[in-house]
CSV table of C-alpha atoms in Angstrom, one decimal:
chain,number,residue,atom,x,y,z
B,999,UNK,CA,72.3,-90.8,-40.1
B,1000,UNK,CA,73.3,-93.8,-37.9
B,1001,UNK,CA,71.1,-96.9,-38.2
B,1002,UNK,CA,69.3,-97.5,-35.0
B,1003,UNK,CA,67.9,-100.8,-33.7
B,1004,UNK,CA,64.3,-101.4,-34.6
B,1005,UNK,CA,61.5,-101.4,-32.0
B,1006,UNK,CA,61.5,-105.2,-31.9
B,1007,UNK,CA,65.3,-105.3,-31.4
B,1008,UNK,CA,65.0,-102.7,-28.5
B,1009,UNK,CA,62.3,-104.8,-26.9
B,1010,UNK,CA,64.4,-108.0,-27.3
B,1011,UNK,CA,67.4,-106.3,-25.7
B,1012,UNK,CA,65.3,-105.3,-22.7
B,1013,UNK,CA,63.8,-108.8,-22.4
B,1014,UNK,CA,67.3,-110.4,-22.6
B,1015,UNK,CA,68.7,-107.9,-20.0
B,1016,UNK,CA,71.3,-106.6,-22.4
B,1017,UNK,CA,71.2,-103.2,-20.8
B,1018,UNK,CA,74.8,-102.2,-21.5
B,1019,UNK,CA,74.3,-102.7,-25.3
B,1020,UNK,CA,71.0,-100.8,-25.1
B,1021,UNK,CA,72.6,-98.0,-23.2
B,1022,UNK,CA,75.3,-97.7,-25.8
B,1023,UNK,CA,72.8,-97.8,-28.7
B,1024,UNK,CA,70.6,-95.1,-27.1
B,1025,UNK,CA,73.5,-92.6,-27.0
B,1026,UNK,CA,73.3,-92.2,-30.8
B,1027,UNK,CA,69.5,-91.4,-30.8
B,1028,UNK,CA,68.2,-87.9,-31.3
B,1029,UNK,CA,65.7,-86.7,-28.6
B,1030,UNK,CA,62.8,-86.8,-31.0
B,1031,UNK,CA,63.7,-90.4,-31.9
B,1032,UNK,CA,63.8,-91.4,-28.3
B,1033,UNK,CA,60.4,-89.8,-27.7
B,1034,UNK,CA,58.9,-91.7,-30.6
B,1035,UNK,CA,60.5,-94.9,-29.3
B,1036,UNK,CA,59.1,-94.4,-25.8
B,1037,UNK,CA,55.6,-93.7,-27.1
B,1038,UNK,CA,55.6,-97.1,-28.8
B,1039,UNK,CA,56.7,-99.1,-25.7
B,1040,UNK,CA,54.8,-100.3,-22.7
B,1041,UNK,CA,55.2,-98.5,-19.3
B,1042,UNK,CA,57.7,-101.0,-18.0
B,1043,UNK,CA,59.9,-100.7,-21.1
B,1044,UNK,CA,59.6,-96.9,-21.0
B,1045,UNK,CA,61.1,-96.8,-17.5
B,1046,UNK,CA,64.0,-99.0,-18.4
B,1047,UNK,CA,64.9,-97.0,-21.6
B,1048,UNK,CA,64.6,-93.7,-19.8
B,1049,UNK,CA,66.8,-94.8,-16.9
B,1050,UNK,CA,69.6,-95.7,-19.4
B,1051,UNK,CA,69.6,-92.3,-21.1
B,1052,UNK,CA,72.5,-89.9,-20.4
B,1053,UNK,CA,71.4,-87.0,-18.3
B,1054,UNK,CA,71.4,-84.3,-21.0
B,1055,UNK,CA,69.6,-86.6,-23.5
B,1056,UNK,CA,67.1,-87.6,-20.8
B,1057,UNK,CA,66.4,-84.0,-20.0
B,1058,UNK,CA,65.7,-83.1,-23.6
B,1059,UNK,CA,63.5,-86.2,-24.0
B,1060,UNK,CA,61.6,-85.5,-20.9
B,1061,UNK,CA,60.7,-82.0,-22.1
B,1062,UNK,CA,59.1,-83.4,-25.3
B,1063,UNK,CA,57.1,-86.1,-23.6
B,1064,UNK,CA,53.4,-85.9,-23.0
B,1065,UNK,CA,52.2,-84.9,-19.6
B,1066,UNK,CA,50.9,-88.4,-18.8
B,1067,UNK,CA,54.3,-90.0,-19.5
B,1068,UNK,CA,56.0,-87.2,-17.5
B,1069,UNK,CA,53.7,-87.9,-14.5
B,1070,UNK,CA,54.4,-91.7,-14.9
B,1071,UNK,CA,58.1,-91.1,-14.7
B,1072,UNK,CA,57.8,-88.7,-11.8
B,1073,UNK,CA,55.9,-91.4,-9.8
B,1074,UNK,CA,58.1,-94.3,-10.7
B,1075,UNK,CA,61.7,-93.1,-11.1
B,1076,UNK,CA,64.1,-92.5,-8.3
B,1077,UNK,CA,64.2,-89.1,-6.6
B,1078,UNK,CA,67.8,-88.6,-7.5
B,1079,UNK,CA,67.1,-89.3,-11.2
B,1080,UNK,CA,64.2,-86.9,-11.3
B,1081,UNK,CA,66.0,-84.3,-9.3
B,1082,UNK,CA,68.8,-84.2,-11.8
B,1083,UNK,CA,66.4,-84.0,-14.7
B,1084,UNK,CA,64.3,-81.2,-13.1
B,1085,UNK,CA,67.4,-79.2,-12.4
B,1086,UNK,CA,68.6,-79.6,-16.0
B,1087,UNK,CA,65.2,-78.7,-17.6
B,1088,UNK,CA,64.7,-75.3,-19.0
B,1089,UNK,CA,62.8,-73.1,-16.5
B,1090,UNK,CA,59.7,-72.6,-18.8
B,1091,UNK,CA,59.3,-76.3,-19.5
B,1092,UNK,CA,59.7,-77.1,-15.9
B,1093,UNK,CA,57.2,-74.5,-14.8
B,1094,UNK,CA,54.7,-75.8,-17.4
B,1095,UNK,CA,55.0,-79.3,-15.9
B,1096,UNK,CA,54.5,-78.1,-12.4
B,1097,UNK,CA,51.4,-76.0,-13.2
B,1098,UNK,CA,49.6,-79.2,-14.2
B,1099,UNK,CA,50.6,-81.2,-11.1
B,1100,UNK,CA,48.8,-81.4,-7.7
B,1101,UNK,CA,50.0,-78.9,-5.1
B,1102,UNK,CA,51.4,-81.5,-2.7
B,1103,UNK,CA,53.5,-83.0,-5.6
B,1104,UNK,CA,54.7,-79.6,-6.7
B,1105,UNK,CA,55.9,-78.9,-3.1
B,1106,UNK,CA,57.9,-82.1,-3.1
B,1107,UNK,CA,59.4,-81.4,-6.6
B,1108,UNK,CA,60.4,-77.8,-5.7
B,1109,UNK,CA,62.2,-79.2,-2.7
B,1110,UNK,CA,64.4,-81.3,-4.9
B,1111,UNK,CA,65.6,-78.3,-7.0
B,1112,UNK,CA,68.9,-76.6,-6.4
B,1113,UNK,CA,68.7,-73.1,-4.7
B,1114,UNK,CA,69.2,-71.1,-8.0
B,1115,UNK,CA,66.7,-73.3,-9.9
B,1116,UNK,CA,64.2,-73.1,-7.0
B,1117,UNK,CA,64.2,-69.3,-7.1
B,1118,UNK,CA,63.6,-69.2,-10.8
B,1119,UNK,CA,60.8,-71.8,-10.5
B,1120,UNK,CA,59.1,-69.9,-7.7
B,1121,UNK,CA,59.3,-66.7,-9.8
B,1122,UNK,CA,57.8,-68.4,-12.9
B,1123,UNK,CA,55.1,-70.1,-10.9
B,1124,UNK,CA,53.5,-66.7,-10.6
B,1125,UNK,CA,54.7,-65.5,-7.2
B,1126,UNK,CA,55.0,-61.7,-7.4
B,1127,UNK,CA,58.4,-60.2,-6.7
B,1128,UNK,CA,57.4,-58.8,-3.3
B,1129,UNK,CA,55.4,-61.9,-2.2
B,1130,UNK,CA,56.2,-64.4,0.6
B,1131,UNK,CA,56.4,-67.1,-2.1
B,1132,UNK,CA,59.7,-65.7,-3.3
B,1133,UNK,CA,61.2,-66.0,0.2
B,1134,UNK,CA,60.1,-69.5,1.2
B,1135,UNK,CA,62.3,-72.5,1.4
B,1136,UNK,CA,61.1,-76.1,1.3
B,1137,UNK,CA,63.8,-77.2,3.7
B,1138,UNK,CA,61.8,-78.0,6.9
B,1139,UNK,CA,60.8,-80.9,9.0
B,1140,UNK,CA,57.2,-82.1,8.7
B,1141,UNK,CA,55.9,-84.8,11.0
B,1142,UNK,CA,52.5,-86.6,11.7
B,1143,UNK,CA,50.4,-86.2,14.7
B,1144,UNK,CA,50.1,-90.0,15.4
B,1145,UNK,CA,53.9,-90.4,15.7
B,1146,UNK,CA,55.4,-90.6,19.2
B,1147,UNK,CA,58.1,-88.2,20.4
B,1148,UNK,CA,60.6,-91.0,20.1
B,1149,UNK,CA,59.7,-91.5,16.4
B,1150,UNK,CA,60.0,-87.8,15.8
B,1151,UNK,CA,63.4,-87.6,17.3
B,1152,UNK,CA,64.6,-90.6,15.2
B,1153,UNK,CA,63.2,-88.9,12.1
B,1154,UNK,CA,65.0,-85.7,13.0
B,1155,UNK,CA,68.3,-87.6,13.3
B,1156,UNK,CA,67.8,-89.0,9.9
B,1157,UNK,CA,66.6,-85.9,8.0
B,1158,UNK,CA,67.3,-82.9,10.2
B,1159,UNK,CA,70.5,-82.0,8.4
B,1160,UNK,CA,68.5,-80.9,5.4
B,1161,UNK,CA,66.3,-78.6,7.4
B,1162,UNK,CA,66.7,-74.8,7.4
B,1163,UNK,CA,65.8,-74.8,11.1
B,1164,UNK,CA,65.0,-77.3,13.8
B,1165,UNK,CA,63.5,-74.9,16.3
B,1166,UNK,CA,60.0,-75.6,15.1
B,1167,UNK,CA,58.5,-78.7,13.6
B,1168,UNK,CA,55.3,-78.8,11.4
B,1169,UNK,CA,52.5,-81.3,11.7
B,1170,UNK,CA,50.8,-82.1,8.4
B,1171,UNK,CA,48.1,-84.6,7.3
B,1172,UNK,CA,48.4,-87.1,4.5
B,1173,UNK,CA,47.7,-84.4,1.9
B,1174,UNK,CA,50.3,-82.1,3.2
B,1175,UNK,CA,47.9,-79.7,4.9
B,1176,UNK,CA,49.3,-77.9,7.9
B,1177,UNK,CA,47.6,-78.9,11.2
B,1178,UNK,CA,49.8,-77.3,13.8
B,1179,UNK,CA,53.4,-76.6,14.7
B,1180,UNK,CA,55.4,-77.6,17.8
B,1181,UNK,CA,58.5,-76.2,19.4
B,1182,UNK,CA,61.4,-78.6,19.6
B,1183,UNK,CA,61.8,-77.8,23.3
B,1184,UNK,CA,58.3,-79.2,24.0
B,1185,UNK,CA,59.4,-82.5,22.3
B,1186,UNK,CA,62.6,-82.7,24.2
B,1187,UNK,CA,60.9,-82.3,27.6
B,1188,UNK,CA,58.1,-84.8,26.8
B,1189,UNK,CA,58.0,-88.5,27.5
B,1190,UNK,CA,59.4,-90.5,24.5
B,1191,UNK,CA,56.1,-92.5,24.2
B,1192,UNK,CA,53.9,-89.4,24.2
B,1193,UNK,CA,52.0,-89.0,20.9
B,1194,UNK,CA,52.6,-85.7,19.1
B,1195,UNK,CA,48.9,-85.1,19.1
B,1196,UNK,CA,49.0,-84.6,22.9
B,1197,UNK,CA,51.4,-81.7,22.5
B,1198,UNK,CA,49.2,-79.8,20.0
B,1199,UNK,CA,46.8,-76.9,20.7
B,1200,UNK,CA,45.6,-76.6,17.1
B,1201,UNK,CA,46.6,-72.9,17.0
B,1202,UNK,CA,49.3,-71.7,14.8
B,1203,UNK,CA,50.5,-68.6,12.8
B,1204,UNK,CA,51.1,-69.0,9.1
B,1205,UNK,CA,51.8,-66.9,6.0
B,1206,UNK,CA,50.3,-67.3,2.6
B,1207,UNK,CA,52.3,-67.7,-0.6
B,1208,UNK,CA,50.8,-64.5,-2.2
B,1209,UNK,CA,51.1,-62.4,1.0
B,1210,UNK,CA,53.1,-59.2,0.8
B,1211,UNK,CA,56.6,-59.5,2.3
B,1212,UNK,CA,56.0,-56.4,4.5
B,1213,UNK,CA,53.1,-58.1,6.1
B,1214,UNK,CA,55.3,-61.1,6.8
B,1215,UNK,CA,57.7,-58.7,8.6
B,1216,UNK,CA,54.9,-57.6,10.9
B,1217,UNK,CA,53.9,-61.2,11.6
B,1218,UNK,CA,57.4,-62.1,12.7
B,1219,UNK,CA,57.6,-59.0,14.9
B,1220,UNK,CA,54.2,-59.7,16.6
B,1221,UNK,CA,54.9,-63.4,17.2
B,1222,UNK,CA,58.6,-63.4,18.0
B,1223,UNK,CA,59.3,-66.4,15.8
B,1224,UNK,CA,62.5,-67.6,14.1
B,1225,UNK,CA,60.5,-69.2,11.3
B,1226,UNK,CA,56.9,-69.2,10.0
B,1227,UNK,CA,55.1,-71.8,7.7
B,1228,UNK,CA,53.9,-70.8,4.3
B,1229,UNK,CA,50.6,-72.3,3.1
B,1230,UNK,CA,48.6,-71.9,-0.1
B,1231,UNK,CA,44.9,-71.2,-0.4
B,1232,UNK,CA,44.1,-74.9,0.4
B,1233,UNK,CA,46.2,-74.9,3.5
B,1234,UNK,CA,48.9,-77.1,2.1
B,1235,UNK,CA,52.3,-76.4,3.6
B,1236,UNK,CA,54.6,-75.2,0.8
B,1237,UNK,CA,57.6,-74.1,2.8
B,1238,UNK,CA,58.8,-71.8,5.5
B,1239,UNK,CA,60.3,-68.4,5.8
B,1240,UNK,CA,63.1,-67.9,8.3
B,1241,UNK,CA,64.0,-64.8,10.3
B,1242,UNK,CA,67.3,-64.3,8.4
B,1243,UNK,CA,65.4,-63.8,5.1
B,1244,UNK,CA,63.0,-61.4,6.9
B,1245,UNK,CA,65.9,-59.4,8.3
B,1246,UNK,CA,67.4,-59.1,4.8
B,1247,UNK,CA,64.0,-57.8,3.5
B,1248,UNK,CA,63.7,-55.4,6.5
B,1249,UNK,CA,67.2,-54.1,5.7
B,1250,UNK,CA,66.3,-53.6,2.0
B,1251,UNK,CA,63.1,-51.8,3.0
B,1252,UNK,CA,64.8,-49.5,5.5
B,1253,UNK,CA,67.6,-48.7,3.0
B,1254,UNK,CA,65.0,-47.8,0.3
B,1255,UNK,CA,63.0,-45.6,2.8
B,1256,UNK,CA,66.1,-43.8,3.9
B,1257,UNK,CA,67.2,-43.1,0.4
B,1258,UNK,CA,63.8,-41.8,-0.5
B,1259,UNK,CA,63.7,-39.7,2.6
B,1260,UNK,CA,66.9,-38.0,1.4
B,1261,UNK,CA,65.1,-37.0,-1.8
B,1262,UNK,CA,66.3,-39.7,-4.2
B,1263,UNK,CA,65.0,-42.8,-5.9
B,1264,UNK,CA,66.1,-46.1,-4.2
B,1265,UNK,CA,69.4,-47.1,-5.7
B,1266,UNK,CA,68.6,-50.9,-5.6
B,1267,UNK,CA,72.4,-51.6,-5.8
B,1268,UNK,CA,75.3,-50.9,-3.4
B,1269,UNK,CA,76.6,-47.4,-3.7
B,1270,UNK,CA,80.0,-48.3,-5.1
B,1271,UNK,CA,78.5,-50.9,-7.5
B,1272,UNK,CA,75.9,-48.7,-9.2
B,1273,UNK,CA,77.1,-46.9,-12.3
B,1274,UNK,CA,77.5,-43.1,-12.0
B,1275,UNK,CA,75.0,-42.5,-14.8
B,1276,UNK,CA,72.3,-44.6,-13.2
B,1277,UNK,CA,72.9,-42.9,-9.9
B,1278,UNK,CA,72.7,-39.5,-11.5
B,1279,UNK,CA,69.4,-40.6,-13.2
B,1280,UNK,CA,67.9,-41.7,-9.9
B,1281,UNK,CA,68.9,-38.5,-8.1
B,1282,UNK,CA,68.5,-36.0,-10.9
B,1283,UNK,CA,64.7,-36.5,-11.3
B,1284,UNK,CA,64.0,-35.6,-7.7
B,1285,UNK,CA,66.4,-32.6,-7.8
B,1286,UNK,CA,64.6,-31.2,-10.9
B,1287,UNK,CA,61.2,-31.6,-9.2
B,1288,UNK,CA,62.5,-29.9,-6.0
B,1289,UNK,CA,64.0,-27.1,-8.1
B,1290,UNK,CA,60.7,-26.5,-9.9
B,1291,UNK,CA,59.1,-26.5,-6.5
B,1292,UNK,CA,61.5,-23.9,-5.2
B,1293,UNK,CA,60.8,-21.7,-8.2
B,1294,UNK,CA,57.3,-21.3,-6.7
B,1295,UNK,CA,59.2,-19.5,-3.8
B,1296,UNK,CA,60.4,-17.0,-6.3
B,1297,UNK,CA,56.9,-16.5,-7.6
B,1298,UNK,CA,55.6,-16.0,-4.0
B,1299,UNK,CA,58.4,-13.4,-3.4
B,1300,UNK,CA,57.5,-11.6,-6.6
B,1301,UNK,CA,53.9,-11.4,-5.5
B,1302,UNK,CA,55.1,-9.5,-2.4
B,1303,UNK,CA,57.7,-7.5,-4.2
B,1304,UNK,CA,56.0,-4.2,-3.3
B,1305,UNK,CA,56.0,-5.0,0.4
B,1306,UNK,CA,59.7,-5.9,0.2
B,1307,UNK,CA,60.5,-2.6,-1.4
B,1308,UNK,CA,58.6,-0.7,1.3
B,1309,UNK,CA,60.1,-2.8,4.2
B,1310,UNK,CA,63.4,-4.3,3.0
B,1311,UNK,CA,64.1,-5.4,6.5
B,1312,UNK,CA,61.6,-8.2,6.1
B,1313,UNK,CA,64.0,-9.9,3.6
B,1314,UNK,CA,66.5,-10.4,6.4
B,1315,UNK,CA,64.3,-13.0,8.1
B,1316,UNK,CA,63.2,-15.0,5.0
B,1317,UNK,CA,65.9,-17.7,5.4
B,1318,UNK,CA,65.1,-18.0,9.1
B,1319,UNK,CA,61.4,-18.3,8.5
B,1320,UNK,CA,61.5,-20.9,5.7
B,1321,UNK,CA,64.2,-23.0,7.3
B,1322,UNK,CA,62.2,-23.2,10.6
B,1323,UNK,CA,59.1,-24.5,8.8
B,1324,UNK,CA,61.1,-26.9,6.6
B,1325,UNK,CA,62.9,-28.3,9.6
B,1326,UNK,CA,59.6,-28.8,11.5
B,1327,UNK,CA,58.1,-30.5,8.5
B,1328,UNK,CA,61.1,-32.8,8.0
B,1329,UNK,CA,61.0,-33.8,11.6
B,1330,UNK,CA,57.3,-34.7,11.5
B,1331,UNK,CA,57.5,-36.6,8.2
B,1332,UNK,CA,60.5,-38.7,9.3
B,1333,UNK,CA,58.8,-39.6,12.6
B,1334,UNK,CA,55.5,-40.6,10.9
B,1335,UNK,CA,57.1,-42.6,8.2
B,1336,UNK,CA,59.2,-44.6,10.7
B,1337,UNK,CA,56.1,-45.1,12.9
B,1338,UNK,CA,54.2,-46.4,9.9
B,1339,UNK,CA,56.9,-48.9,9.0
B,1340,UNK,CA,56.9,-50.2,12.5
B,1341,UNK,CA,53.1,-50.5,12.6
B,1342,UNK,CA,52.8,-48.2,15.6
B,1343,UNK,CA,49.4,-47.0,14.4
B,1344,UNK,CA,46.8,-47.5,11.6
B,1345,UNK,CA,45.6,-45.0,9.0
B,1346,UNK,CA,42.3,-44.8,10.9
B,1347,UNK,CA,44.3,-43.1,13.7
B,1348,UNK,CA,44.9,-40.0,11.4
B,1349,UNK,CA,42.8,-37.7,13.6
B,1350,UNK,CA,44.8,-38.7,16.7
B,1351,UNK,CA,48.0,-38.0,14.9
B,1352,UNK,CA,46.8,-34.7,13.6
B,1353,UNK,CA,45.7,-33.7,17.0
B,1354,UNK,CA,49.1,-34.6,18.5
B,1355,UNK,CA,50.9,-32.7,15.8
B,1356,UNK,CA,48.6,-29.7,16.2
B,1357,UNK,CA,49.5,-29.5,19.9
B,1358,UNK,CA,53.2,-30.2,19.2
B,1359,UNK,CA,53.3,-27.7,16.4
B,1360,UNK,CA,51.8,-25.0,18.5
B,1361,UNK,CA,54.2,-25.6,21.3
B,1362,UNK,CA,57.3,-25.8,19.0
B,1363,UNK,CA,56.1,-22.8,17.1
B,1364,UNK,CA,55.6,-20.8,20.3
B,1365,UNK,CA,59.1,-21.8,21.4
B,1366,UNK,CA,60.8,-20.8,18.1
B,1367,UNK,CA,58.6,-17.7,18.0
B,1368,UNK,CA,59.8,-16.5,21.4
B,1369,UNK,CA,63.4,-17.3,20.5
B,1370,UNK,CA,63.1,-15.4,17.2
B,1371,UNK,CA,61.4,-12.4,18.8
B,1372,UNK,CA,63.9,-12.2,21.7
B,1373,UNK,CA,66.8,-12.2,19.2
B,1374,UNK,CA,65.3,-9.1,17.4
B,1375,UNK,CA,64.6,-7.4,20.7
B,1376,UNK,CA,68.0,-8.0,22.2
B,1377,UNK,CA,69.7,-6.8,18.9
B,1378,UNK,CA,67.5,-3.7,18.6
B,1379,UNK,CA,67.9,-2.6,22.3
B,1380,UNK,CA,71.4,-3.6,23.3
B,1381,UNK,CA,73.6,-4.8,20.5
B,1382,UNK,CA,72.8,-2.5,17.6
B,1383,UNK,CA,70.1,0.1,18.5
B,1384,UNK,CA,68.3,1.5,15.5
B,1385,UNK,CA,69.3,-1.4,13.2
B,1386,UNK,CA,65.7,-2.4,12.6
B,1387,UNK,CA,64.4,1.1,12.7
B,1388,UNK,CA,61.7,2.6,14.9
B,1389,UNK,CA,59.3,-0.3,14.4
B,1390,UNK,CA,61.5,-3.0,15.7
B,1391,UNK,CA,58.9,-4.2,18.2
B,1392,UNK,CA,56.4,-4.7,15.4
B,1393,UNK,CA,59.0,-6.6,13.4
B,1394,UNK,CA,59.7,-8.8,16.4
B,1395,UNK,CA,55.9,-9.5,16.7
B,1396,UNK,CA,55.8,-10.3,12.9
B,1397,UNK,CA,58.6,-12.8,13.1
B,1398,UNK,CA,57.4,-14.4,16.3
B,1399,UNK,CA,53.8,-14.9,15.1
B,1400,UNK,CA,55.0,-16.0,11.6
B,1401,UNK,CA,57.3,-18.6,13.2
B,1402,UNK,CA,54.3,-19.9,15.3
B,1403,UNK,CA,52.1,-20.5,12.3
B,1404,UNK,CA,54.8,-21.7,9.9
B,1405,UNK,CA,56.2,-24.3,12.3
B,1406,UNK,CA,52.6,-25.4,13.1
B,1407,UNK,CA,51.9,-25.7,9.3
B,1408,UNK,CA,55.2,-27.6,8.8
B,1409,UNK,CA,54.4,-30.1,11.5
B,1410,UNK,CA,50.9,-30.7,10.2
B,1411,UNK,CA,52.0,-31.0,6.6
B,1412,UNK,CA,54.9,-33.3,7.4
B,1413,UNK,CA,52.6,-35.6,9.4
B,1414,UNK,CA,49.6,-35.7,7.1
B,1415,UNK,CA,51.3,-36.1,3.8
B,1416,UNK,CA,52.7,-39.6,4.4
B,1417,UNK,CA,49.3,-40.7,5.6
B,1418,UNK,CA,47.6,-39.3,2.5
B,1419,UNK,CA,50.1,-41.1,0.2
B,1420,UNK,CA,49.6,-44.3,2.2
B,1421,UNK,CA,45.8,-44.0,1.8
B,1422,UNK,CA,46.3,-43.5,-2.0
B,1423,UNK,CA,48.3,-46.7,-2.1
B,1424,UNK,CA,51.7,-44.9,-2.7
B,1425,UNK,CA,54.9,-45.2,-0.8
B,1426,UNK,CA,54.9,-42.8,2.1
B,1427,UNK,CA,58.7,-42.4,1.9
B,1428,UNK,CA,58.2,-40.5,-1.3
B,1429,UNK,CA,57.0,-37.6,0.9
B,1430,UNK,CA,60.7,-37.1,1.6
B,1431,UNK,CA,62.0,-34.5,3.9
B,1432,UNK,CA,63.3,-32.3,1.0
B,1433,UNK,CA,59.8,-32.5,-0.6
B,1434,UNK,CA,58.1,-31.4,2.5
B,1435,UNK,CA,60.7,-28.7,3.1
B,1436,UNK,CA,60.0,-27.3,-0.4
B,1437,UNK,CA,56.3,-27.3,0.2
B,1438,UNK,CA,56.6,-25.5,3.5
B,1439,UNK,CA,59.1,-23.0,1.9
B,1440,UNK,CA,56.5,-21.8,-0.5
B,1441,UNK,CA,53.6,-21.7,1.9
B,1442,UNK,CA,55.8,-20.3,4.7
B,1443,UNK,CA,56.5,-17.2,2.6
B,1444,UNK,CA,52.8,-16.6,2.1
B,1445,UNK,CA,52.2,-17.0,5.8
B,1446,UNK,CA,55.1,-14.7,6.6
B,1447,UNK,CA,54.1,-11.8,4.3
B,1448,UNK,CA,50.4,-12.2,5.2
B,1449,UNK,CA,51.3,-11.8,8.9
B,1450,UNK,CA,53.6,-8.9,8.1
B,1451,UNK,CA,50.8,-7.1,6.1
B,1452,UNK,CA,48.5,-7.4,9.1
B,1453,UNK,CA,51.0,-6.4,11.8
B,1454,UNK,CA,52.8,-3.6,9.9
B,1455,UNK,CA,49.9,-2.0,8.1
B,1456,UNK,CA,50.0,1.7,8.6
B,1457,UNK,CA,53.6,1.7,9.6
B,1458,UNK,CA,56.2,0.1,7.3
B,1459,UNK,CA,53.5,-1.2,4.9
């Protein structure tokens, strides 16, 4: 092992200003040895030694230092030096340090990190994957209320290039707590000597770090803003979320919902990038579930096997019956899921929705029932007389009434199922159109044969 200068010699090099010799000597030290050396020195000497360390060695040493010394370095070393070290630190050690620091200091330190390291740090600091904390950026302009408009504009000219947006400025107190925000237009139109406090109304919209990203989407839509501030539980301004990030999240949410509506798990990767095996896995599960559901259709038909043998003509209309109900259900579930995502109503409005679908289902069912009955009547009387036998009029009634009730049931099922899933805390998009269609297929057959039994009793049945 190389022989290192003694503590006394290191101290004498510092006092004599022989910093070049000291810097060369420190290059040969191991991180643990530098830590031991720093712990023996006074605060002034600690700073000098640490400034002379190469970046990689300084980073390793910093990770081993006690929290008190780390805080001392953070408070007294240059921002550039500490930014380089924080970016080089391992994410877990950096997060451990930040967890013990005051919120306002954490906010400043996060701002110094590179974009990739910032994302990792925010994740490790405990922000859930779907929280606003994962979206926020610390690149914004914060000003004080006692500044004049002229001072603010001068500050923007010096620091505005680092800001994500200049449309809105944020007013904070000495602790970093958000007081208000002001639109840049109001500043530009104000007299240069006007204090910022004269432009404030003390009303502002903000997001919280732990808030769900979907709630943030709603806030942007309601307030028509290009950016919103993000505060913690103490009101300290941690960052901002901009509209471009929200649009990306909105696109991801819409893509996921559309894929689920098609009867598949969300791919979470572009179509051409995801492996064929992962795509089959995500699609296969739902297809198996839907297949098992459709098997219930076979069970329902088996239950009415005797009726089918007596009146085989009823089998002709099974595809028509079940497709009409499935289509009505798919329509309803798609409309409701989209309205839910846009916040057009609340879950407490379920009765209003059910009433509307009840009326819509009756009208749509009556429309399809009339069309279906007319088709049978026209065929039996003019196109192929005798095709449906002597009881063609009763068959027309059976099909018409069945369509009325099946379309009504499909509309109600398609509308209520997403609301039920939402109430249970599940994703409404999982009540996909194929799933609703499968449900209505099984129940539609039961309705169809029940109506047939009632109408055709004593004739075909």
